[in-house]
PDB file of C-alpha atoms and ligand atoms in Angstrom:
ATOM      1  CA  GLY A   1     116.165 107.911 123.852  1.00 55.00           C
ATOM      2  CA  PRO A   2     117.189 107.089 120.160  1.00 57.00           C
ATOM      3  CA  LEU A   3     115.250 109.766 118.676  1.00 57.00           C
ATOM      4  CA  GLU A   4     117.735 112.415 121.256  1.00 54.00           C
ATOM      5  CA  GLU A   5     119.861 113.114 118.088  1.00 53.00           C
ATOM      6  CA  MET A   6     117.750 112.859 115.514  1.00 63.00           C
ATOM      7  CA  SER A   7     116.403 115.418 113.325  1.00 88.00           C
ATOM      8  CA  ILE A   8     112.806 115.872 114.041  1.00 95.00           C
ATOM      9  CA  PRO A   9     111.120 113.825 110.779  1.00 96.00           C
ATOM     10  CA  LEU A  10     107.931 115.080 108.231  1.00 96.00           C
ATOM     11  CA  TYR A  11     105.972 113.458 110.377  1.00 98.00           C
ATOM     12  CA  PHE A  12     105.577 110.360 112.809  1.00 98.00           C
ATOM     13  CA  GLY A  13     102.941 107.537 112.227  1.00 98.00           C
ATOM     14  CA  TRP A  14     101.966 103.784 112.225  1.00 98.00           C
ATOM     15  CA  PHE A  15     103.010 102.495 108.730  1.00 98.00           C
ATOM     16  CA  LEU A  16     100.997  99.149 108.401  1.00 98.00           C
ATOM     17  CA  LEU A  17     103.024  96.023 107.361  1.00 98.00           C
ATOM     18  CA  SER A  18     103.480  95.161 103.738  1.00 94.00           C
ATOM     19  CA  SER A  19     100.749  92.252 104.027  1.00 91.00           C
ATOM     20  CA  VAL A  20      98.063  94.143 105.691  1.00 96.00           C
ATOM     21  CA  GLN A  21      98.570  96.922 103.336  1.00 97.00           C
ATOM     22  CA  ASP A  22      98.042  95.074  99.899  1.00 95.00           C
ATOM     23  CA  LYS A  23      94.841  93.741 101.920  1.00 96.00           C
ATOM     24  CA  VAL A  24      93.848  97.268 102.797  1.00 97.00           C
ATOM     25  CA  ARG A  25      94.217  98.579  98.753  1.00 97.00           C
ATOM     26  CA  CYS A  26      92.324  95.149  97.536  1.00 96.00           C
ATOM     27  CA  THR A  27      89.361  96.062 100.167  1.00 97.00           C
ATOM     28  CA  SER A  28      89.575  99.663  99.135  1.00 97.00           C
ATOM     29  CA  MET A  29      89.449  98.891  95.602  1.00 96.00           C
ATOM     30  CA  ASP A  30      86.377  96.217  95.793  1.00 96.00           C
ATOM     31  CA  PHE A  31      84.307  99.220  97.759  1.00 97.00           C
ATOM     32  CA  LEU A  32      85.418 101.565  94.837  1.00 97.00           C
ATOM     33  CA  LYS A  33      84.048  99.077  92.346  1.00 96.00           C
ATOM     34  CA  THR A  34      80.504  98.277  94.064  1.00 96.00           C
ATOM     35  CA  LEU A  35      79.894 101.914  95.114  1.00 96.00           C
ATOM     36  CA  ASP A  36      80.533 102.571  91.627  1.00 93.00           C
ATOM     37  CA  THR A  37      78.290 100.774  90.464  1.00 94.00           C
ATOM     38  CA  LEU A  38      75.534 101.533  92.877  1.00 95.00           C
ATOM     39  CA  GLU A  39      72.012 103.645  92.047  1.00 94.00           C
ATOM     40  CA  ALA A  40      72.362 105.853  94.984  1.00 94.00           C
ATOM     41  CA  PHE A  41      75.563 106.404  94.114  1.00 94.00           C
ATOM     42  CA  LYS A  42      74.693 107.105  90.434  1.00 92.00           C
ATOM     43  CA  LYS A  43      72.029 109.642  90.921  1.00 92.00           C
ATOM     44  CA  HIS A  44      74.315 111.398  93.589  1.00 92.00           C
ATOM     45  CA  MET A  45      77.451 111.296  91.066  1.00 89.00           C
ATOM     46  CA  THR A  46      77.089 115.488  89.698  1.00 92.00           C
ATOM     47  CA  ASP A  47      78.800 115.293  93.470  1.00 92.00           C
ATOM     48  CA  PHE A  48      81.667 114.419  91.994  1.00 91.00           C
ATOM     49  CA  THR A  49      81.182 115.616  88.427  1.00 86.00           C
ATOM     50  CA  GLY A  50      79.624 118.148  88.727  1.00 83.00           C
ATOM     51  CA  LYS A  51      77.449 117.469  85.769  1.00 76.00           C
ATOM     52  CA  ALA A  52      74.540 115.316  85.328  1.00 68.00           C
ATOM     53  CA  GLU A  53      75.204 113.131  82.162  1.00 72.00           C
ATOM     54  CA  LYS A  54      79.003 112.391  82.564  1.00 77.00           C
ATOM     55  CA  GLU A  55      80.142 109.079  84.274  1.00 82.00           C
ATOM     56  CA  VAL A  56      82.595 108.197  86.930  1.00 89.00           C
ATOM     57  CA  ASP A  57      84.923 105.818  87.585  1.00 93.00           C
ATOM     58  CA  LEU A  58      86.295 105.888  90.918  1.00 94.00           C
ATOM     59  CA  GLU A  59      89.156 103.707  90.897  1.00 92.00           C
ATOM     60  CA  GLN A  60      90.914 106.168  88.722  1.00 94.00           C
ATOM     61  CA  TYR A  61      89.507 108.868  89.967  1.00 95.00           C
ATOM     62  CA  PHE A  62      91.399 108.790  93.234  1.00 97.00           C
ATOM     63  CA  GLU A  63      95.512 108.933  93.522  1.00 95.00           C
ATOM     64  CA  ALA A  64      97.361 106.646  95.780  1.00 91.00           C
ATOM     65  CA  LYS A  65     100.128 108.007  98.079  1.00 80.00           C
ATOM     66  CA  GLY A  66     102.801 106.329  98.675  1.00 89.00           C
ATOM     67  CA  THR A  67     103.085 103.121 101.577  1.00 95.00           C
ATOM     68  CA  LEU A  68     100.044 103.021 103.691  1.00 98.00           C
ATOM     69  CA  HIS A  69      99.786 104.518 107.583  1.00 98.00           C
ATOM     70  CA  CYS A  70      98.683 106.522 110.470  1.00 98.00           C
ATOM     71  CA  THR A  71      99.910 109.731 111.069  1.00 98.00           C
ATOM     72  CA  THR A  72      99.878 110.600 114.577  1.00 98.00           C
ATOM     73  CA  LYS A  73     101.552 113.969 114.061  1.00 98.00           C
ATOM     74  CA  PHE A  74     103.194 115.316 111.192  1.00 98.00           C
ATOM     75  CA  CYS A  75     105.960 117.534 112.002  1.00 97.00           C
ATOM     76  CA  ASN A  76     107.540 119.458 108.951  1.00 95.00           C
ATOM     77  CA  TYR A  77     110.909 118.674 110.324  1.00 94.00           C
ATOM     78  CA  GLY A  78     110.335 120.504 113.265  1.00 94.00           C
ATOM     79  CA  LYS A  79     108.986 123.628 111.592  1.00 94.00           C
ATOM     80  CA  ALA A  80     105.248 122.519 112.641  1.00 95.00           C
ATOM     81  CA  GLU A  81     103.971 124.287 116.090  1.00 95.00           C
ATOM     82  CA  GLY A  82     104.194 121.381 118.576  1.00 96.00           C
ATOM     83  CA  ALA A  83     107.070 119.362 116.817  1.00 96.00           C
ATOM     84  CA  LYS A  84     109.626 119.358 119.506  1.00 95.00           C
ATOM     85  CA  GLU A  85     107.441 118.685 122.196  1.00 96.00           C
ATOM     86  CA  TYR A  86     105.788 115.720 120.602  1.00 97.00           C
ATOM     87  CA  VAL A  87     109.250 114.173 120.029  1.00 96.00           C
ATOM     88  CA  GLN A  88     110.507 114.847 123.688  1.00 95.00           C
ATOM     89  CA  ASN A  89     106.968 112.620 124.823  1.00 97.00           C
ATOM     90  CA  PRO A  90     107.893 109.722 126.441  1.00 97.00           C
ATOM     91  CA  ALA A  91     105.517 107.592 125.016  1.00 98.00           C
ATOM     92  CA  VAL A  92     106.476 108.527 121.742  1.00 97.00           C
ATOM     93  CA  GLN A  93     109.917 107.724 122.936  1.00 96.00           C
ATOM     94  CA  ASP A  94     109.299 104.674 124.270  1.00 97.00           C
ATOM     95  CA  PHE A  95     107.437 103.198 121.846  1.00 98.00           C
ATOM     96  CA  TYR A  96     109.383 104.372 118.699  1.00 97.00           C
ATOM     97  CA  GLY A  97     109.827 101.079 116.336  1.00 98.00           C
ATOM     98  CA  SER A  98     107.157  98.664 118.094  1.00 98.00           C
ATOM     99  CA  THR A  99     104.253  97.461 116.260  1.00 98.00           C
ATOM    100  CA  PHE A 100     100.494  97.993 117.049  1.00 98.00           C
ATOM    101  CA  GLU A 101      97.085  97.009 115.604  1.00 98.00           C
ATOM    102  CA  LEU A 102      95.066  99.100 114.403  1.00 98.00           C
ATOM    103  CA  SER A 103      91.230  98.379 113.862  1.00 98.00           C
ATOM    104  CA  LEU A 104      90.643  99.961 110.938  1.00 98.00           C
ATOM    105  CA  SER A 105      86.822 100.516 111.488  1.00 98.00           C
ATOM    106  CA  ALA A 106      85.469 102.896 108.757  1.00 98.00           C
ATOM    107  CA  LEU A 107      85.777 103.181 105.337  1.00 98.00           C
ATOM    108  CA  PHE A 108      84.753 106.746 103.752  1.00 98.00           C
ATOM    109  CA  VAL A 109      84.764 108.392  99.982  1.00 98.00           C
ATOM    110  CA  THR A 110      84.233 112.126  99.792  1.00 98.00           C
ATOM    111  CA  PRO A 111      84.732 113.763  96.023  1.00 97.00           C
ATOM    112  CA  ARG A 112      88.435 114.926  97.599  1.00 98.00           C
ATOM    113  CA  THR A 113      89.642 111.690  99.587  1.00 98.00           C
ATOM    114  CA  VAL A 114      89.041 107.856 100.107  1.00 98.00           C
ATOM    115  CA  GLY A 115      90.401 106.753 103.659  1.00 98.00           C
ATOM    116  CA  ALA A 116      89.855 104.496 106.755  1.00 98.00           C
ATOM    117  CA  ARG A 117      89.247 105.671 109.548  1.00 98.00           C
ATOM    118  CA  VAL A 118      91.232 104.007 112.836  1.00 99.00           C
ATOM    119  CA  SER A 119      89.534 103.781 115.991  1.00 98.00           C
ATOM    120  CA  LEU A 120      92.410 103.832 118.243  1.00 98.00           C
ATOM    121  CA  THR A 121      93.092 102.173 121.851  1.00 98.00           C
ATOM    122  CA  GLU A 122      93.688 104.044 125.214  1.00 98.00           C
ATOM    123  CA  GLU A 123      97.244 102.497 124.938  1.00 98.00           C
ATOM    124  CA  GLN A 124      97.777 104.184 120.600  1.00 98.00           C
ATOM    125  CA  LEU A 125      95.666 107.593 122.174  1.00 98.00           C
ATOM    126  CA  LYS A 126      99.437 108.062 123.841  1.00 98.00           C
ATOM    127  CA  LEU A 127     100.856 108.576 120.852  1.00 98.00           C
ATOM    128  CA  TRP A 128      98.101 110.862 119.028  1.00 98.00           C
ATOM    129  CA  PRO A 129      98.848 114.824 119.722  1.00 98.00           C
ATOM    130  CA  ALA A 130      95.914 116.175 122.118  1.00 96.00           C
ATOM    131  CA  ASP A 131      95.388 119.198 119.447  1.00 96.00           C
ATOM    132  CA  ALA A 132      95.280 116.840 116.644  1.00 97.00           C
ATOM    133  CA  GLU A 133      91.594 117.549 116.400  1.00 97.00           C
ATOM    134  CA  LYS A 134      91.981 121.176 117.618  1.00 97.00           C
ATOM    135  CA  GLU A 135      94.561 121.763 114.687  1.00 96.00           C
ATOM    136  CA  ALA A 136      91.434 121.234 112.331  1.00 97.00           C
ATOM    137  CA  GLU A 137      89.043 123.663 113.707  1.00 97.00           C
ATOM    138  CA  SER A 138      89.259 126.072 110.699  1.00 96.00           C
ATOM    139  CA  ALA A 139      88.363 124.157 108.380  1.00 96.00           C
ATOM    140  CA  VAL A 140      85.863 121.589 110.542  1.00 97.00           C
ATOM    141  CA  PRO A 141      84.166 123.745 113.649  1.00 96.00           C
ATOM    142  CA  ALA A 142      83.283 121.508 115.322  1.00 96.00           C
ATOM    143  CA  ALA A 143      86.664 119.502 115.225  1.00 97.00           C
ATOM    144  CA  ALA A 144      87.901 120.667 118.514  1.00 94.00           C
ATOM    145  CA  SER A 145      84.405 119.100 120.740  1.00 96.00           C
ATOM    146  CA  LEU A 146      84.934 115.741 118.973  1.00 97.00           C
ATOM    147  CA  PRO A 147      87.195 113.470 120.815  1.00 97.00           C
ATOM    148  CA  LEU A 148      90.443 112.844 121.323  1.00 98.00           C
ATOM    149  CA  GLY A 149      91.529 110.463 118.016  1.00 98.00           C
ATOM    150  CA  SER A 150      88.468 111.195 115.858  1.00 98.00           C
ATOM    151  CA  ARG A 151      91.494 112.568 113.293  1.00 98.00           C
ATOM    152  CA  ALA A 152      92.832 108.953 113.071  1.00 98.00           C
ATOM    153  CA  HIS A 153      92.628 107.270 109.284  1.00 98.00           C
ATOM    154  CA  VAL A 154      95.006 106.244 106.707  1.00 98.00           C
ATOM    155  CA  THR A 155      94.815 108.267 102.950  1.00 98.00           C
ATOM    156  CA  LEU A 156      93.861 105.271 100.352  1.00 98.00           C
ATOM    157  CA  GLY A 157      93.557 108.257  97.866  1.00 97.00           C
ATOM    158  CA  CYS A 158      92.948 111.465  96.671  1.00 97.00           C
ATOM    159  CA  ALA A 159      91.742 113.104  93.919  1.00 97.00           C
ATOM    160  CA  GLU A 160      93.578 115.024  91.642  1.00 95.00           C
ATOM    161  CA  GLY A 161      95.220 118.057  93.134  1.00 96.00           C
ATOM    162  CA  VAL A 162      94.336 116.612  96.736  1.00 97.00           C
ATOM    163  CA  GLU A 163      96.480 117.098  99.435  1.00 96.00           C
ATOM    164  CA  PRO A 164      96.415 114.265 102.172  1.00 95.00           C
ATOM    165  CA  VAL A 165      95.963 116.456 104.824  1.00 97.00           C
ATOM    166  CA  GLN A 166      92.631 116.657 103.096  1.00 98.00           C
ATOM    167  CA  THR A 167      91.305 112.951 104.873  1.00 98.00           C
ATOM    168  CA  GLY A 168      91.404 113.561 108.109  1.00 98.00           C
ATOM    169  CA  LEU A 169      89.673 117.138 107.350  1.00 98.00           C
ATOM    170  CA  ASP A 170      87.048 115.015 105.622  1.00 98.00           C
ATOM    171  CA  LEU A 171      86.505 112.483 108.416  1.00 98.00           C
ATOM    172  CA  LEU A 172      86.418 114.950 110.816  1.00 98.00           C
ATOM    173  CA  GLN A 173      83.338 116.587 108.862  1.00 98.00           C
ATOM    174  CA  ILE A 174      81.473 113.235 108.477  1.00 98.00           C
ATOM    175  CA  LEU A 175      82.122 112.703 112.300  1.00 98.00           C
ATOM    176  CA  ALA A 176      80.525 116.103 113.643  1.00 97.00           C
ATOM    177  CA  LEU A 177      77.701 116.090 111.492  1.00 97.00           C
ATOM    178  CA  GLN A 178      76.341 112.367 113.413  1.00 96.00           C
ATOM    179  CA  GLN A 179      77.582 114.375 116.340  1.00 96.00           C
ATOM    180  CA  GLU A 180      74.782 117.354 115.513  1.00 95.00           C
ATOM    181  CA  GLY A 181      72.299 114.531 115.024  1.00 94.00           C
ATOM    182  CA  GLN A 182      72.858 113.891 111.422  1.00 93.00           C
ATOM    183  CA  GLN A 183      71.745 110.260 111.080  1.00 89.00           C
ATOM    184  CA  GLY A 184      72.479 109.895 107.202  1.00 95.00           C
ATOM    185  CA  GLU A 185      70.737 107.715 104.708  1.00 95.00           C
ATOM    186  CA  LEU A 186      71.186 104.577 105.087  1.00 95.00           C
ATOM    187  CA  VAL A 187      71.717 103.207 101.702  1.00 95.00           C
ATOM    188  CA  GLU A 188      71.996  99.520 101.376  1.00 93.00           C
ATOM    189  CA  GLU A 189      73.645  96.842 103.596  1.00 95.00           C
ATOM    190  CA  MET A 190      76.598  95.617 101.429  1.00 94.00           C
ATOM    191  CA  GLU A 191      78.743  92.765 102.724  1.00 94.00           C
ATOM    192  CA  LEU A 192      81.737  94.510 104.655  1.00 96.00           C
ATOM    193  CA  GLY A 193      78.184  96.703 106.307  1.00 97.00           C
ATOM    194  CA  PRO A 194      75.511  99.861 106.368  1.00 97.00           C
ATOM    195  CA  LEU A 195      76.597 102.124 103.505  1.00 98.00           C
ATOM    196  CA  THR A 196      75.617 106.127 104.696  1.00 97.00           C
ATOM    197  CA  TYR A 197      75.704 108.673 102.244  1.00 97.00           C
ATOM    198  CA  TYR A 198      75.789 111.940 104.598  1.00 97.00           C
ATOM    199  CA  GLY A 199      75.163 114.473 101.689  1.00 96.00           C
ATOM    200  CA  GLU A 200      77.248 116.736  99.152  1.00 96.00           C
ATOM    201  CA  GLY A 201      78.979 113.547  98.004  1.00 96.00           C
ATOM    202  CA  ARG A 202      80.031 111.920 101.379  1.00 98.00           C
ATOM    203  CA  TRP A 203      80.031 107.713 101.812  1.00 98.00           C
ATOM    204  CA  LEU A 204      80.807 106.109 105.244  1.00 98.00           C
ATOM    205  CA  LEU A 205      80.937 102.302 105.339  1.00 98.00           C
ATOM    206  CA  SER A 206      81.490 100.743 108.881  1.00 98.00           C
ATOM    207  CA  LEU A 207      82.715  97.719 108.682  1.00 98.00           C
ATOM    208  CA  ARG A 208      80.523  94.831 110.339  1.00 98.00           C
ATOM    209  CA  GLU A 209      83.913  93.576 111.028  1.00 98.00           C
ATOM    210  CA  PRO A 210      87.261  96.074 112.100  1.00 98.00           C
ATOM    211  CA  ILE A 211      89.854  94.997 110.015  1.00 98.00           C
ATOM    212  CA  CYS A 212      92.834  94.256 112.307  1.00 98.00           C
ATOM    213  CA  ALA A 213      96.209  95.875 110.578  1.00 98.00           C
ATOM    214  CA  PRO A 214      99.463  95.388 112.328  1.00 98.00           C
ATOM    215  CA  ALA A 215     101.547  98.749 112.334  1.00 98.00           C
ATOM    216  CA  CYS A 216     104.645  99.801 112.995  1.00 98.00           C
ATOM    217  CA  PHE A 217     104.965 102.994 115.516  1.00 98.00           C
ATOM    218  CA  SER A 218     107.868 105.466 112.990  1.00 98.00           C
ATOM    219  CA  SER A 219     109.071 108.259 111.413  1.00 97.00           C
ATOM    220  CA  PHE A 220     109.429 109.428 107.179  1.00 97.00           C
ATOM    221  CA  TYR A 221     112.099 111.518 106.830  1.00 94.00           C
ATOM    222  CA  LYS A 222     111.971 112.503 102.391  1.00 87.00           C
TER     223      LYS A 222
HETATM  224  P1  2AM B 301      97.135 111.931 105.886  1.00 51.78           P
HETATM  225  O1  2AM B 301      97.978 111.775 106.929  1.00 51.78           O
HETATM  226  O2  2AM B 301      96.241 112.294 105.722  1.00 51.78           O
HETATM  227  O3  2AM B 301      97.846 111.145 105.295  1.00 51.78           O
HETATM  228  C1  2AM B 301     102.751 113.450 104.694  1.00 51.78           C
HETATM  229  O4  2AM B 301     102.224 114.698 103.408  1.00 51.78           O
HETATM  230  C2  2AM B 301     102.227 112.594 105.539  1.00 51.78           C
HETATM  231  O5  2AM B 301     101.004 113.732 106.753  1.00 51.78           O
HETATM  232  C3  2AM B 301     100.743 112.881 104.609  1.00 51.78           C
HETATM  233  O6  2AM B 301     100.576 111.387 105.309  1.00 51.78           O
HETATM  234  C4  2AM B 301      99.470 113.677 104.996  1.00 51.78           C
HETATM  235  O7  2AM B 301      98.391 113.772 105.208  1.00 51.78           O
HETATM  236  C5  2AM B 301      99.900 114.201 106.777  1.00 51.78           C
HETATM  237  N1  2AM B 301      99.903 115.835 107.127  1.00 51.78           N
HETATM  238  C6  2AM B 301     100.642 116.997 105.660  1.00 51.78           C
HETATM  239  N2  2AM B 301     100.192 117.700 106.773  1.00 51.78           N
HETATM  240  C7  2AM B 301      99.315 117.364 107.559  1.00 51.78           C
HETATM  241  C8  2AM B 301      98.604 118.069 108.603  1.00 51.78           C
HETATM  242  N3  2AM B 301      98.888 119.712 108.238  1.00 51.78           N
HETATM  243  N4  2AM B 301      98.385 117.918 109.350  1.00 51.78           N
HETATM  244  C9  2AM B 301      98.385 116.687 109.452  1.00 51.78           C
HETATM  245  N5  2AM B 301      98.494 116.102 108.624  1.00 51.78           N
HETATM  246  C10 2AM B 301      99.183 116.164 108.013  1.00 51.78           C
END
């Protein structure tokens, strides 16, 4: 296949087509703008500022990080564990360059990151590394017991000094709480769906109508 002669990339993933990138960025900005004005958010503002009186402008708080994508495998040019095996996976070879429809099913915000949860189909899970969740175990102990694909997300922004790898860990943390039976606090029904607070600055907006995002399975080299 075409990948055989290629050197191993920084990462593989689904790259959102440019038309839907704009839509997702707008939806995310609108969400942050609205969240910022909610009394419930202001009540928990210290999660973000550390200080009682200080205000936070969420639109400024997060920095966007390049082109929107859902990482499947971080390979670090072959240095990451399992990188070579991933490249040899027949599904990776077969689907390279194909377009998929990703379903963005929720938006989440923490003091570190803002992201969109991606709900993968059976076919898309063929491109998902079997140990993606388990790899996060040192950061999120319950991660390994979550269903395959739980970590799938699109990073929409990171707070200053935070690396994008954190977004998937923040998502896993919220899903782990849900799995433990913590319902969170239903704060309100927003236009896009119910908004839930999970403590420590963790907010989840479940999208009543998931965003369908066409995306190309490909790789990235810096
Ligand atoms: P992201 O998938 O949350 O956005 C380049 O750094 C890309 O690879 C980013 O998209 C980043 O995070 C992802 N990434 C970086 N290190 C990673 C790791 N150790 N595990 C999984 N994904 C990683």
